[in-house]
């Protein structure tokens, strides 16, 4: 799951980023509101976490701008302030949830899953493309009812491709969504990861489902009889 995190307090940001990445999130971090707003408009995220009090555009201004532009990505607001007016302003501007500092990272993660689930619907947490079944909440993948043990990165890559069977994703798109935006597009990270996933699927009797598209990227094979 891709999240954008806008926070100017470095110590808190480092702690939260580590906690999110440990749970398999791909985190794009910005230390000021102007960069955060630009990222939110340019890239696609599953959820956005906004601290209200950041330099440049503050969290509420970012939220207001996003909703005005028609961006409906779920937003969770963070702030040291806990006054009723702040909560009401944020929610009225279109925030999906609100957490006052200090908070536990576990609570933030639970709320991210909750807002994404609420927006996409419960059924979207289970991706089924026979013979594979992927649970986004438990982060478990099964094939012919056997569990496939995947690393966090392998899970994120498989999830990304399984969201849209038949659609071809470029290497740049895959890198951005699974590894983040700082990786060299000429790296062979994707190919190596794909090979590992294929072997693990084959090991439990699954057929080939990750297809290479020469010169472009990869796609998850579309079932012939969905």
XYZ file of C-alpha atoms in Angstrom:
226
model
C 0.000 0.000 0.000
C 1.374 3.399 -0.996
C 1.070 6.296 1.438
C 2.196 9.911 1.382
C 3.303 11.233 4.770
C 3.731 14.993 5.345
C 5.382 15.846 8.665
C 7.992 18.442 9.673
C 9.097 16.909 12.985
C 12.023 14.738 11.904
C 12.131 12.528 14.985
C 8.433 11.647 14.730
C 8.666 11.225 10.972
C 11.551 8.759 11.218
C 9.732 6.724 13.832
C 6.487 6.606 11.872
C 8.211 5.850 8.545
C 10.062 2.911 10.074
C 6.866 1.574 11.636
C 4.921 1.843 8.383
C 7.663 0.241 6.292
C 7.947 -2.632 8.754
C 4.291 -3.357 8.001
C 4.880 -3.383 4.247
C 3.813 0.150 3.376
C 5.630 2.064 0.651
C 6.089 5.519 2.191
C 6.743 8.759 0.338
C 7.808 11.323 2.935
C 7.800 15.135 2.643
C 8.981 17.550 5.352
C 7.000 20.572 4.158
C 3.531 21.252 2.847
C 4.505 22.581 -0.562
C 6.395 19.412 -1.472
C 3.638 17.295 0.018
C 0.955 19.019 -2.025
C 3.003 18.633 -5.215
C 3.509 14.908 -4.548
C -0.163 14.397 -3.765
C -1.151 15.917 -7.094
C 1.519 14.195 -9.178
C 1.495 10.656 -7.800
C -1.149 8.100 -6.911
C -1.495 7.009 -3.266
C -3.768 4.677 -1.342
C -3.837 7.127 1.598
C -2.325 10.459 2.653
C -1.253 11.330 6.209
C -1.080 15.071 6.824
C 0.291 16.912 9.820
C -1.709 20.139 10.118
C 1.170 22.302 11.348
C 3.831 22.004 8.638
C 5.874 24.747 6.884
C 4.525 26.028 3.588
C 1.005 24.877 2.860
C -0.400 23.562 6.124
C -2.294 20.284 6.282
C -5.729 21.879 6.034
C -4.690 23.942 2.987
C -3.337 20.797 1.314
C -6.546 18.921 2.050
C -8.691 21.773 0.766
C -6.625 22.011 -2.420
C -6.804 18.275 -3.074
C -10.563 18.100 -2.689
C -10.954 21.175 -4.910
C -8.917 19.371 -7.581
C -11.207 16.357 -7.285
C -8.600 14.199 -5.527
C -10.538 11.780 -3.300
C -7.576 9.870 -1.829
C -8.336 9.036 1.840
C -6.700 11.591 4.174
C -5.827 11.226 7.860
C -4.924 14.440 9.694
C -2.311 14.541 12.471
C -1.833 17.427 14.869
C -0.581 18.320 18.306
C -3.704 20.382 18.727
C -6.830 18.591 19.758
C -9.387 21.353 19.803
C -12.875 20.664 18.520
C -12.575 23.418 15.899
C -9.561 21.736 14.282
C -11.307 18.402 14.094
C -14.488 19.923 12.664
C -12.590 22.025 10.127
C -10.604 19.043 8.901
C -13.587 16.734 8.668
C -15.691 19.383 6.935
C -12.925 19.874 4.377
C -13.088 16.193 3.528
C -10.655 14.444 5.876
C -11.470 10.776 6.428
C -10.040 10.546 9.939
C -8.175 12.534 12.562
C -5.526 11.538 15.132
C -4.111 13.794 17.859
C -0.425 13.535 18.828
C 1.015 11.659 20.564
C -0.258 8.455 18.993
C 0.812 4.846 18.584
C 1.995 3.830 15.135
C -0.136 0.706 15.477
C -3.214 2.908 15.816
C -2.233 4.935 12.755
C -1.795 1.731 10.735
C -5.184 0.442 11.871
C -6.809 3.714 10.871
C -5.122 3.695 7.456
C -6.525 0.230 6.807
C -9.932 1.375 8.066
C -10.202 4.437 5.804
C -8.944 2.530 2.762
C -11.389 -0.287 3.521
C -14.215 2.205 3.949
C -13.479 3.929 0.663
C -12.811 0.833 -1.450
C -15.226 -1.547 0.224
C -14.449 -4.666 2.228
C -14.385 -6.850 -0.859
C -11.404 -4.913 -2.173
C -9.265 -6.275 0.646
C -9.459 -9.729 -0.909
C -8.018 -10.027 -4.398
C -8.876 -13.285 -6.122
C -7.402 -14.188 -9.481
C -7.511 -17.980 -9.737
C -5.633 -19.857 -8.512
C -4.261 -17.041 -6.303
C -6.035 -15.337 -3.417
C -4.447 -12.308 -1.722
C -5.646 -10.797 1.560
C -4.475 -7.178 1.871
C -5.195 -7.016 5.603
C -3.573 -10.238 6.789
C -0.983 -9.966 3.976
C -1.443 -13.631 3.176
C -1.335 -15.171 -0.293
C -2.677 -18.646 -1.014
C -2.600 -20.827 -4.108
C -4.720 -23.976 -4.246
C -5.354 -23.277 -0.535
C -1.627 -23.447 0.278
C 0.024 -20.404 1.834
C 2.844 -18.804 -0.165
C 5.485 -17.185 2.024
C 6.403 -13.839 0.460
C 8.661 -11.026 1.610
C 7.062 -7.631 2.115
C 8.377 -6.405 -1.240
C 7.240 -9.523 -3.071
C 3.779 -9.167 -1.551
C 3.533 -5.499 -2.580
C 4.588 -6.285 -6.151
C 2.151 -9.182 -6.503
C -0.658 -7.086 -5.009
C 0.053 -4.233 -7.422
C -0.135 -6.503 -10.463
C -3.151 -8.471 -9.185
C -5.209 -5.301 -8.808
C -5.586 -5.084 -12.584
C -5.201 -8.456 -14.331
C -4.310 -8.020 -17.985
C -3.028 -4.481 -17.599
C 0.607 -3.907 -18.477
C 2.604 -1.906 -15.923
C 5.847 -0.259 -16.973
C 9.022 -0.706 -14.993
C 8.810 2.919 -13.886
C 5.259 2.464 -12.613
C 6.228 -0.684 -10.724
C 9.285 0.959 -9.163
C 7.276 3.985 -8.057
C 4.533 1.929 -6.439
C 6.560 -0.895 -4.913
C 10.007 0.564 -4.173
C 9.360 4.311 -4.042
C 10.600 7.116 -6.225
C 14.320 7.085 -5.470
C 15.302 3.942 -7.348
C 17.097 3.857 -10.685
C 14.664 2.625 -13.395
C 17.560 0.707 -14.978
C 17.978 -1.543 -11.959
C 17.088 -5.260 -12.264
C 15.309 -5.304 -8.902
C 11.952 -5.934 -10.562
C 13.160 -8.865 -12.653
C 14.793 -10.529 -9.651
C 11.674 -10.062 -7.524
C 9.405 -11.407 -10.286
C 11.569 -14.510 -10.622
C 11.378 -15.162 -6.881
C 7.590 -14.841 -6.873
C 7.246 -17.169 -9.881
C 9.331 -19.848 -8.187
C 7.281 -19.636 -5.002
C 4.008 -19.936 -6.931
C 5.329 -22.862 -8.960
C 6.467 -24.562 -5.763
C 2.849 -24.913 -4.591
C 1.611 -26.060 -7.979
C 0.523 -22.692 -9.380
C 0.760 -22.044 -13.081
C 2.600 -19.145 -14.692
C 0.637 -15.960 -14.101
C 3.240 -13.156 -14.156
C 3.894 -12.293 -17.784
C 6.789 -10.290 -19.192
C 6.004 -7.742 -21.908
C 9.199 -7.176 -23.833
C 10.513 -3.637 -23.652
C 7.663 -2.476 -21.421
C 7.189 -4.281 -18.118
C 4.974 -6.936 -16.561
C 1.337 -7.883 -16.158
C -0.701 -10.394 -14.208
C -2.285 -12.793 -16.654
C -5.996 -12.193 -17.125
C -8.047 -15.336 -16.382
C -9.535 -16.883 -19.512
C -12.769 -17.719 -17.730
C -13.148 -15.091 -14.958
